[in-house]
Amino acid sequence: MTEYLESMLPMPAVPHSNYRRWWLFRRKTWIFIMGAALFVCFMLMREYMQVPRSPRRMYIFEKPVSMGILPENPRDDVSKMEVQLPFKRCTELPIPDSYWNLAQDSPAFVSIPQTTDIEIDESICVRVVVPAKTTQMPLKFAPFPGAPWDSILLDLVGQNTNISVPVPLEKTDHTSNFYRDKVHIYEADVVLRDVDVYRPQGYIEYRHAMWNAEGFLDPQPFNPERLIIRPDLQITVTDNEQLSPYSLHKYLDMPLCTEPNADGRWIPIESLPFDPQQVPPPDSHGLVWLPYKCRLQRIAYTDFAKCLAQKYPVVHWYGDSNTRRALKKVATLGKWCVDNPDSLVCKCNDNMEPFSEYGANHRLSAFDLDPEAGTTSMADPFSALPATKPRIVTFKWDGLTTRNAPPWADYFIPNFEQKLGHPMLAILGMTNWDTAFETHAFFANEADRLTDKINTTYALSNNQPPTDIVLRTGQYYCCTSDMDPYWKRRYSRLRNHYFDKTLIETFKNKLGHERRVMVWDVARITERRPYNLRRNDVLTCEANHVRSQLVEIENQVLMNALCNS
């Protein structure tokens, strides 16, 4: 091929001494041109092969029939978007082609294809359409694989009960969603379990993956973008037969909760048709957390100590400052922050608080609970285990980050269980520091290492029962960004979510077939709170700690799961 291309060029009149030099130059030039052309063809083909093709667009034998009711241009009359048909899921409701052809800088909007009344436990399809913008795109930002370009906070809010139901939006399978500068459409089927009239409420937090400040990228200012939500866009949930299993009048008939991740809602304490003492205490706004499909009972910490003595006499508890706040409640048998809940320590930052029950800021500490005497005592973690008292050994970690000193893996010393006891329960609170300071790839690798360390350190044996694992999610984060010039914590709602998801999937995939792996989902508890309370909690505490009353509710969820099962 090279020889053929060379023959197409005229032979220059050059002296014989220079001919070889000219001939080599000409040959190298054609080789370079051919190589560049092949490289461009390869990259184009590679990109084409990697972009998933939409099943909705891959029709071979027949094209889907248009429903004939949706407007060609959704901006002409947004009020005509909703389709009045029998209840269907999102996958059964075609997305109008006109949505994908919206002009740049068109306003983003919420669409509910069906607005008919639904019954308890039915779901409704909710979509958000985000047209492209002409603003300069920050090309350094990119989402995690499978994650969306746009971070959208959206709730369905009960107009009478103020119950907030998060909309877990996922990108649809259209190829446009895989490109930064195209129209993006997200959807979710949302199950509604409380009788009320629900309206969407929310906004776009970030575009162009700016929610994901990876590596050396700094967190971006929080500048929410309005979503067009029509005033009459609402869903009515009815219970015509009065058979709802989620009625508050039936709550005390439900089975006790045995998992620490049950979905639920926040109810004003004055709305309870039973004695509030039968459920965990309220938060600072008089709201109680009630799961939908199981019942939480109020457990005294002395009863929790008795439960540990019977089921989990040795507990290894790993975590950061959020874990420290939970442990302070346990170590004081619930007395921490009861007398002065509005102090700075109880509302936000307890880092410098003097604390004698255990070494709260020590990297390794321990305390013993005495359920009979109703007391606790600090213990040497390497001392002999007490005969009748449960012992909690605490490990203060900064997540799985490189900021740990010593490195987190160094805690798993030789003869670990002989020195610190074989735990029937290990609680791990991660992801807060990891989200703030590490890349997702680094965290995923460290999470994989952690599962291996746990599996070998707490080895399965015929002589010892297997160690149950509890994974505590990171704290929920929304409605702002951390612009502190020193810390530069890369928190964002979606970023926190995907780090939690990675940790949970890693543990369940590698250890779940041989051990009980539970998820203590404290993020869900906060995410379900009314939006204004979520926002105020985060804005009033830069460390993203929850108030002591919410710490108590989180602990009650854990104690129920451990002691009711």
mmCIF file of N, CA, C and O in Angstrom, residues 266-341:
data_model
loop_
_atom_site.group_PDB
_atom_site.id
_atom_site.type_symbol
_atom_site.label_atom_id
_atom_site.label_comp_id
_atom_site.label_asym_id
_atom_site.label_seq_id
_atom_site.Cartn_x
_atom_site.Cartn_y
_atom_site.Cartn_z
ATOM 1 N N TRP A 266 -42.293 9.919 58.885
ATOM 2 C CA TRP A 266 -42.286 10.719 60.107
ATOM 3 C C TRP A 266 -43.710 11.204 60.383
ATOM 4 O O TRP A 266 -44.349 11.799 59.526
ATOM 5 N N ILE A 267 -44.160 10.978 61.617
ATOM 6 C CA ILE A 267 -45.531 11.303 62.008
ATOM 7 C C ILE A 267 -45.493 12.218 63.236
ATOM 8 O O ILE A 267 -44.752 11.933 64.195
ATOM 9 N N PRO A 268 -46.292 13.307 63.253
ATOM 10 C CA PRO A 268 -46.354 14.142 64.465
ATOM 11 C C PRO A 268 -46.835 13.318 65.656
ATOM 12 O O PRO A 268 -47.770 12.519 65.547
ATOM 13 N N ILE A 269 -46.189 13.521 66.777
ATOM 14 C CA ILE A 269 -46.495 12.692 67.944
ATOM 15 C C ILE A 269 -47.942 12.863 68.390
ATOM 16 O O ILE A 269 -48.572 11.915 68.894
ATOM 17 N N GLU A 270 -48.520 14.056 68.155
ATOM 18 C CA GLU A 270 -49.908 14.275 68.563
ATOM 19 C C GLU A 270 -50.897 13.522 67.668
ATOM 20 O O GLU A 270 -52.082 13.402 68.011
ATOM 21 N N SER A 271 -50.433 12.991 66.541
ATOM 22 C CA SER A 271 -51.323 12.248 65.642
ATOM 23 C C SER A 271 -51.395 10.763 65.987
ATOM 24 O O SER A 271 -52.175 10.029 65.363
ATOM 25 N N LEU A 272 -50.598 10.319 66.942
ATOM 26 C CA LEU A 272 -50.578 8.893 67.274
ATOM 27 C C LEU A 272 -51.850 8.511 68.035
ATOM 28 O O LEU A 272 -52.209 9.164 69.027
ATOM 29 N N PRO A 273 -52.539 7.452 67.604
ATOM 30 C CA PRO A 273 -53.758 7.013 68.304
ATOM 31 C C PRO A 273 -53.458 6.029 69.439
ATOM 32 O O PRO A 273 -54.330 5.247 69.828
ATOM 33 N N PHE A 274 -52.229 6.043 69.950
ATOM 34 C CA PHE A 274 -51.833 5.167 71.043
ATOM 35 C C PHE A 274 -50.809 5.898 71.906
ATOM 36 O O PHE A 274 -50.363 7.004 71.570
ATOM 37 N N ASP A 275 -50.413 5.281 72.990
ATOM 38 C CA ASP A 275 -49.458 5.875 73.926
ATOM 39 C C ASP A 275 -48.091 6.027 73.256
ATOM 40 O O ASP A 275 -47.499 5.028 72.834
ATOM 41 N N PRO A 276 -47.557 7.251 73.132
ATOM 42 C CA PRO A 276 -46.253 7.452 72.479
ATOM 43 C C PRO A 276 -45.107 6.710 73.161
ATOM 44 O O PRO A 276 -44.063 6.486 72.533
ATOM 45 N N GLN A 277 -45.285 6.310 74.416
ATOM 46 C CA GLN A 277 -44.230 5.583 75.116
ATOM 47 C C GLN A 277 -43.982 4.200 74.514
ATOM 48 O O GLN A 277 -42.972 3.563 74.793
ATOM 49 N N GLN A 278 -44.899 3.745 73.673
ATOM 50 C CA GLN A 278 -44.759 2.421 73.065
ATOM 51 C C GLN A 278 -43.868 2.433 71.826
ATOM 52 O O GLN A 278 -43.588 1.371 71.272
ATOM 53 N N VAL A 279 -43.446 3.608 71.391
ATOM 54 C CA VAL A 279 -42.565 3.721 70.227
ATOM 55 C C VAL A 279 -41.368 4.582 70.612
ATOM 56 O O VAL A 279 -41.382 5.257 71.643
ATOM 57 N N PRO A 280 -40.296 4.580 69.823
ATOM 58 C CA PRO A 280 -39.136 5.415 70.147
ATOM 59 C C PRO A 280 -39.506 6.885 70.306
ATOM 60 O O PRO A 280 -40.498 7.356 69.740
ATOM 61 N N PRO A 281 -38.707 7.628 71.057
ATOM 62 C CA PRO A 281 -39.035 9.034 71.340
ATOM 63 C C PRO A 281 -38.975 9.889 70.083
ATOM 64 O O PRO A 281 -38.371 9.510 69.078
ATOM 65 N N PRO A 282 -39.580 11.085 70.128
ATOM 66 C CA PRO A 282 -39.612 11.964 68.958
ATOM 67 C C PRO A 282 -38.296 12.712 68.773
ATOM 68 O O PRO A 282 -37.437 12.754 69.656
ATOM 69 N N ASP A 283 -38.163 13.328 67.602
ATOM 70 C CA ASP A 283 -37.015 14.205 67.346
ATOM 71 C C ASP A 283 -37.276 15.567 67.964
ATOM 72 O O ASP A 283 -38.250 15.759 68.709
ATOM 73 N N SER A 284 -36.443 16.528 67.654
ATOM 74 C CA SER A 284 -36.565 17.858 68.261
ATOM 75 C C SER A 284 -37.763 18.629 67.734
ATOM 76 O O SER A 284 -38.070 19.716 68.250
ATOM 77 N N HIS A 285 -38.453 18.105 66.724
ATOM 78 C CA HIS A 285 -39.635 18.771 66.168
ATOM 79 C C HIS A 285 -40.916 18.018 66.487
ATOM 80 O O HIS A 285 -41.963 18.291 65.882
ATOM 81 N N GLY A 286 -40.839 17.061 67.405
ATOM 82 C CA GLY A 286 -42.037 16.333 67.798
ATOM 83 C C GLY A 286 -42.503 15.313 66.782
ATOM 84 O O GLY A 286 -43.686 14.958 66.756
ATOM 85 N N LEU A 287 -41.587 14.795 65.955
ATOM 86 C CA LEU A 287 -41.922 13.785 64.959
ATOM 87 C C LEU A 287 -41.347 12.434 65.372
ATOM 88 O O LEU A 287 -40.219 12.359 65.855
ATOM 89 N N VAL A 288 -42.127 11.386 65.159
ATOM 90 C CA VAL A 288 -41.660 10.038 65.480
ATOM 91 C C VAL A 288 -41.477 9.265 64.177
ATOM 92 O O VAL A 288 -42.210 9.464 63.197
ATOM 93 N N TRP A 289 -40.493 8.369 64.175
ATOM 94 C CA TRP A 289 -40.177 7.554 63.000
ATOM 95 C C TRP A 289 -40.899 6.214 63.113
ATOM 96 O O TRP A 289 -40.648 5.436 64.039
ATOM 97 N N LEU A 290 -41.804 5.950 62.154
ATOM 98 C CA LEU A 290 -42.586 4.718 62.164
ATOM 99 C C LEU A 290 -42.382 3.968 60.856
ATOM 100 O O LEU A 290 -42.793 4.447 59.793
ATOM 101 N N PRO A 291 -41.758 2.797 60.883
ATOM 102 C CA PRO A 291 -41.648 1.987 59.673
ATOM 103 C C PRO A 291 -43.028 1.540 59.181
ATOM 104 O O PRO A 291 -44.001 1.481 59.952
ATOM 105 N N TYR A 292 -43.098 1.195 57.899
ATOM 106 C CA TYR A 292 -44.369 0.809 57.296
ATOM 107 C C TYR A 292 -44.754 -0.634 57.593
ATOM 108 O O TYR A 292 -45.927 -0.938 57.815
ATOM 109 N N LYS A 293 -43.779 -1.552 57.561
ATOM 110 C CA LYS A 293 -44.118 -2.974 57.564
ATOM 111 C C LYS A 293 -43.680 -3.701 58.822
ATOM 112 O O LYS A 293 -43.758 -4.930 58.886
ATOM 113 N N CYS A 294 -43.215 -2.960 59.805
ATOM 114 C CA CYS A 294 -42.868 -3.574 61.083
ATOM 115 C C CYS A 294 -42.968 -2.505 62.163
ATOM 116 O O CYS A 294 -43.125 -1.314 61.868
ATOM 117 N N ARG A 295 -42.860 -2.932 63.414
ATOM 118 C CA ARG A 295 -43.081 -2.030 64.548
ATOM 119 C C ARG A 295 -41.797 -1.861 65.346
ATOM 120 O O ARG A 295 -41.116 -2.835 65.687
ATOM 121 N N LEU A 296 -41.483 -0.607 65.668
ATOM 122 C CA LEU A 296 -40.384 -0.298 66.583
ATOM 123 C C LEU A 296 -40.934 -0.125 67.987
ATOM 124 O O LEU A 296 -41.909 0.596 68.206
ATOM 125 N N GLN A 297 -40.329 -0.811 68.959
ATOM 126 C CA GLN A 297 -40.667 -0.588 70.360
ATOM 127 C C GLN A 297 -39.571 0.258 71.007
ATOM 128 O O GLN A 297 -38.436 0.292 70.526
ATOM 129 N N ARG A 298 -39.910 0.955 72.055
ATOM 130 C CA ARG A 298 -38.904 1.738 72.767
ATOM 131 C C ARG A 298 -38.123 0.816 73.696
ATOM 132 O O ARG A 298 -38.710 0.190 74.583
ATOM 133 N N ILE A 299 -36.821 0.736 73.469
ATOM 134 C CA ILE A 299 -35.964 -0.162 74.234
ATOM 135 C C ILE A 299 -35.076 0.660 75.162
ATOM 136 O O ILE A 299 -34.345 1.549 74.706
ATOM 137 N N ALA A 300 -35.129 0.372 76.439
ATOM 138 C CA ALA A 300 -34.243 1.027 77.410
ATOM 139 C C ALA A 300 -32.832 0.480 77.228
ATOM 140 O O ALA A 300 -32.631 -0.682 76.859
ATOM 141 N N TYR A 301 -31.838 1.325 77.512
ATOM 142 C CA TYR A 301 -30.449 0.900 77.309
ATOM 143 C C TYR A 301 -30.035 -0.199 78.287
ATOM 144 O O TYR A 301 -29.169 -1.026 77.960
ATOM 145 N N THR A 302 -30.655 -0.257 79.453
ATOM 146 C CA THR A 302 -30.366 -1.372 80.360
ATOM 147 C C THR A 302 -30.882 -2.687 79.759
ATOM 148 O O THR A 302 -30.230 -3.736 79.904
ATOM 149 N N ASP A 303 -32.032 -2.628 79.097
ATOM 150 C CA ASP A 303 -32.540 -3.823 78.417
ATOM 151 C C ASP A 303 -31.663 -4.179 77.213
ATOM 152 O O ASP A 303 -31.472 -5.360 76.903
ATOM 153 N N PHE A 304 -31.133 -3.174 76.562
ATOM 154 C CA PHE A 304 -30.225 -3.431 75.450
ATOM 155 C C PHE A 304 -28.960 -4.120 75.961
ATOM 156 O O PHE A 304 -28.436 -5.046 75.324
ATOM 157 N N ALA A 305 -28.468 -3.702 77.127
ATOM 158 C CA ALA A 305 -27.291 -4.340 77.714
ATOM 159 C C ALA A 305 -27.575 -5.805 78.034
ATOM 160 O O ALA A 305 -26.723 -6.678 77.822
ATOM 161 N N LYS A 306 -28.764 -6.107 78.546
ATOM 162 C CA LYS A 306 -29.133 -7.499 78.802
ATOM 163 C C LYS A 306 -29.204 -8.295 77.502
ATOM 164 O O LYS A 306 -28.786 -9.457 77.448
ATOM 165 N N CYS A 307 -29.746 -7.665 76.463
ATOM 166 C CA CYS A 307 -29.820 -8.308 75.152
ATOM 167 C C CYS A 307 -28.421 -8.641 74.641
ATOM 168 O O CYS A 307 -28.179 -9.749 74.140
ATOM 169 N N LEU A 308 -27.475 -7.695 74.776
ATOM 170 C CA LEU A 308 -26.108 -7.948 74.331
ATOM 171 C C LEU A 308 -25.476 -9.078 75.130
ATOM 172 O O LEU A 308 -24.773 -9.935 74.577
ATOM 173 N N ALA A 309 -25.720 -9.099 76.428
ATOM 174 C CA ALA A 309 -25.136 -10.141 77.270
ATOM 175 C C ALA A 309 -25.587 -11.525 76.820
ATOM 176 O O ALA A 309 -24.822 -12.498 76.885
ATOM 177 N N GLN A 310 -26.818 -11.635 76.336
ATOM 178 C CA GLN A 310 -27.357 -12.920 75.915
ATOM 179 C C GLN A 310 -26.958 -13.287 74.483
ATOM 180 O O GLN A 310 -26.645 -14.452 74.198
ATOM 181 N N LYS A 311 -26.951 -12.296 73.594
ATOM 182 C CA LYS A 311 -26.782 -12.595 72.162
ATOM 183 C C LYS A 311 -25.437 -12.167 71.599
ATOM 184 O O LYS A 311 -24.881 -12.823 70.714
ATOM 185 N N TYR A 312 -24.908 -11.044 72.085
ATOM 186 C CA TYR A 312 -23.668 -10.486 71.539
ATOM 187 C C TYR A 312 -22.764 -10.024 72.690
ATOM 188 O O TYR A 312 -22.572 -8.815 72.880
ATOM 189 N N PRO A 313 -22.205 -10.944 73.469
ATOM 190 C CA PRO A 313 -21.412 -10.530 74.642
ATOM 191 C C PRO A 313 -20.131 -9.774 74.282
ATOM 192 O O PRO A 313 -19.592 -9.061 75.134
ATOM 193 N N VAL A 314 -19.657 -9.917 73.039
ATOM 194 C CA VAL A 314 -18.514 -9.125 72.572
ATOM 195 C C VAL A 314 -18.910 -8.449 71.268
ATOM 196 O O VAL A 314 -19.368 -9.107 70.328
ATOM 197 N N VAL A 315 -18.747 -7.125 71.222
ATOM 198 C CA VAL A 315 -19.072 -6.334 70.028
ATOM 199 C C VAL A 315 -17.833 -5.526 69.642
ATOM 200 O O VAL A 315 -17.222 -4.881 70.507
ATOM 201 N N HIS A 316 -17.462 -5.581 68.387
ATOM 202 C CA HIS A 316 -16.416 -4.706 67.851
ATOM 203 C C HIS A 316 -17.101 -3.637 67.001
ATOM 204 O O HIS A 316 -17.810 -3.963 66.042
ATOM 205 N N TRP A 317 -16.871 -2.375 67.364
ATOM 206 C CA TRP A 317 -17.625 -1.269 66.771
ATOM 207 C C TRP A 317 -16.633 -0.287 66.141
ATOM 208 O O TRP A 317 -15.867 0.377 66.833
ATOM 209 N N TYR A 318 -16.650 -0.188 64.812
ATOM 210 C CA TYR A 318 -15.730 0.657 64.046
ATOM 211 C C TYR A 318 -16.498 1.875 63.509
ATOM 212 O O TYR A 318 -17.644 1.763 63.065
ATOM 213 N N GLY A 319 -15.824 3.035 63.489
ATOM 214 C CA GLY A 319 -16.484 4.185 62.885
ATOM 215 C C GLY A 319 -15.811 5.499 63.184
ATOM 216 O O GLY A 319 -14.766 5.567 63.828
ATOM 217 N N ASP A 320 -16.459 6.566 62.714
ATOM 218 C CA ASP A 320 -15.928 7.919 62.829
ATOM 219 C C ASP A 320 -16.670 8.688 63.919
ATOM 220 O O ASP A 320 -17.203 8.088 64.859
ATOM 221 N N SER A 321 -16.731 10.008 63.786
ATOM 222 C CA SER A 321 -17.362 10.826 64.819
ATOM 223 C C SER A 321 -18.870 10.603 64.903
ATOM 224 O O SER A 321 -19.466 10.804 65.962
ATOM 225 N N ASN A 322 -19.515 10.187 63.811
ATOM 226 C CA ASN A 322 -20.943 9.855 63.888
ATOM 227 C C ASN A 322 -21.147 8.612 64.750
ATOM 228 O O ASN A 322 -22.093 8.535 65.539
ATOM 229 N N THR A 323 -20.257 7.645 64.593
ATOM 230 C CA THR A 323 -20.288 6.459 65.449
ATOM 231 C C THR A 323 -20.014 6.836 66.898
ATOM 232 O O THR A 323 -20.628 6.292 67.832
ATOM 233 N N ARG A 324 -19.101 7.778 67.106
ATOM 234 C CA ARG A 324 -18.791 8.234 68.469
ATOM 235 C C ARG A 324 -20.042 8.755 69.169
ATOM 236 O O ARG A 324 -20.278 8.476 70.355
ATOM 237 N N ARG A 325 -20.870 9.495 68.467
ATOM 238 C CA ARG A 325 -22.087 10.053 69.058
ATOM 239 C C ARG A 325 -23.068 8.937 69.420
ATOM 240 O O ARG A 325 -23.735 8.989 70.460
ATOM 241 N N ALA A 326 -23.161 7.924 68.565
ATOM 242 C CA ALA A 326 -24.021 6.779 68.881
ATOM 243 C C ALA A 326 -23.503 6.044 70.117
ATOM 244 O O ALA A 326 -24.280 5.639 70.995
ATOM 245 N N LEU A 327 -22.186 5.872 70.188
ATOM 246 C CA LEU A 327 -21.590 5.158 71.316
ATOM 247 C C LEU A 327 -21.734 5.925 72.628
ATOM 248 O O LEU A 327 -21.829 5.315 73.703
ATOM 249 N N LYS A 328 -21.739 7.241 72.562
ATOM 250 C CA LYS A 328 -21.919 8.020 73.791
ATOM 251 C C LYS A 328 -23.288 7.765 74.408
ATOM 252 O O LYS A 328 -23.440 7.750 75.644
ATOM 253 N N LYS A 329 -24.276 7.571 73.553
ATOM 254 C CA LYS A 329 -25.599 7.201 74.075
ATOM 255 C C LYS A 329 -25.549 5.832 74.755
ATOM 256 O O LYS A 329 -26.117 5.627 75.835
ATOM 257 N N VAL A 330 -24.869 4.875 74.111
ATOM 258 C CA VAL A 330 -24.798 3.523 74.671
ATOM 259 C C VAL A 330 -23.978 3.511 75.954
ATOM 260 O O VAL A 330 -24.386 2.914 76.965
ATOM 261 N N ALA A 331 -22.832 4.192 75.944
ATOM 262 C CA ALA A 331 -21.923 4.159 77.094
ATOM 263 C C ALA A 331 -22.504 4.852 78.317
ATOM 264 O O ALA A 331 -22.094 4.563 79.448
ATOM 265 N N THR A 332 -23.455 5.775 78.120
ATOM 266 C CA THR A 332 -24.104 6.442 79.262
ATOM 267 C C THR A 332 -25.488 5.870 79.524
ATOM 268 O O THR A 332 -26.269 6.446 80.291
ATOM 269 N N LEU A 333 -25.793 4.749 78.881
ATOM 270 C CA LEU A 333 -27.112 4.109 79.008
ATOM 271 C C LEU A 333 -28.235 5.096 78.703
ATOM 272 O O LEU A 333 -29.260 5.144 79.382
ATOM 273 N N GLY A 334 -28.015 5.885 77.648
ATOM 274 C CA GLY A 334 -29.046 6.787 77.145
ATOM 275 C C GLY A 334 -29.061 8.163 77.757
ATOM 276 O O GLY A 334 -29.878 9.005 77.372
ATOM 277 N N LYS A 335 -28.171 8.447 78.714
ATOM 278 C CA LYS A 335 -28.227 9.727 79.425
ATOM 279 C C LYS A 335 -27.552 10.872 78.673
ATOM 280 O O LYS A 335 -27.782 12.047 78.996
ATOM 281 N N TRP A 336 -26.684 10.571 77.708
ATOM 282 C CA TRP A 336 -25.953 11.619 77.008
ATOM 283 C C TRP A 336 -26.908 12.586 76.334
ATOM 284 O O TRP A 336 -27.814 12.199 75.601
ATOM 285 N N CYS A 337 -26.734 13.865 76.610
ATOM 286 C CA CYS A 337 -27.471 14.976 75.985
ATOM 287 C C CYS A 337 -28.965 15.020 76.326
ATOM 288 O O CYS A 337 -29.726 15.740 75.669
ATOM 289 N N VAL A 338 -29.375 14.280 77.340
ATOM 290 C CA VAL A 338 -30.784 14.350 77.735
ATOM 291 C C VAL A 338 -31.093 15.671 78.424
ATOM 292 O O VAL A 338 -32.142 16.278 78.205
ATOM 293 N N ASP A 339 -30.170 16.163 79.267
ATOM 294 C CA ASP A 339 -30.439 17.357 80.065
ATOM 295 C C ASP A 339 -30.255 18.656 79.288
ATOM 296 O O ASP A 339 -30.887 19.664 79.626
ATOM 297 N N ASN A 340 -29.405 18.663 78.286
ATOM 298 C CA ASN A 340 -29.126 19.924 77.578
ATOM 299 C C ASN A 340 -29.078 19.675 76.066
ATOM 300 O O ASN A 340 -28.033 19.833 75.428
ATOM 301 N N PRO A 341 -30.193 19.264 75.457
ATOM 302 C CA PRO A 341 -30.183 18.860 74.042
ATOM 303 C C PRO A 341 -29.902 19.994 73.063
ATOM 304 O O PRO A 341 -29.554 19.727 71.905
#
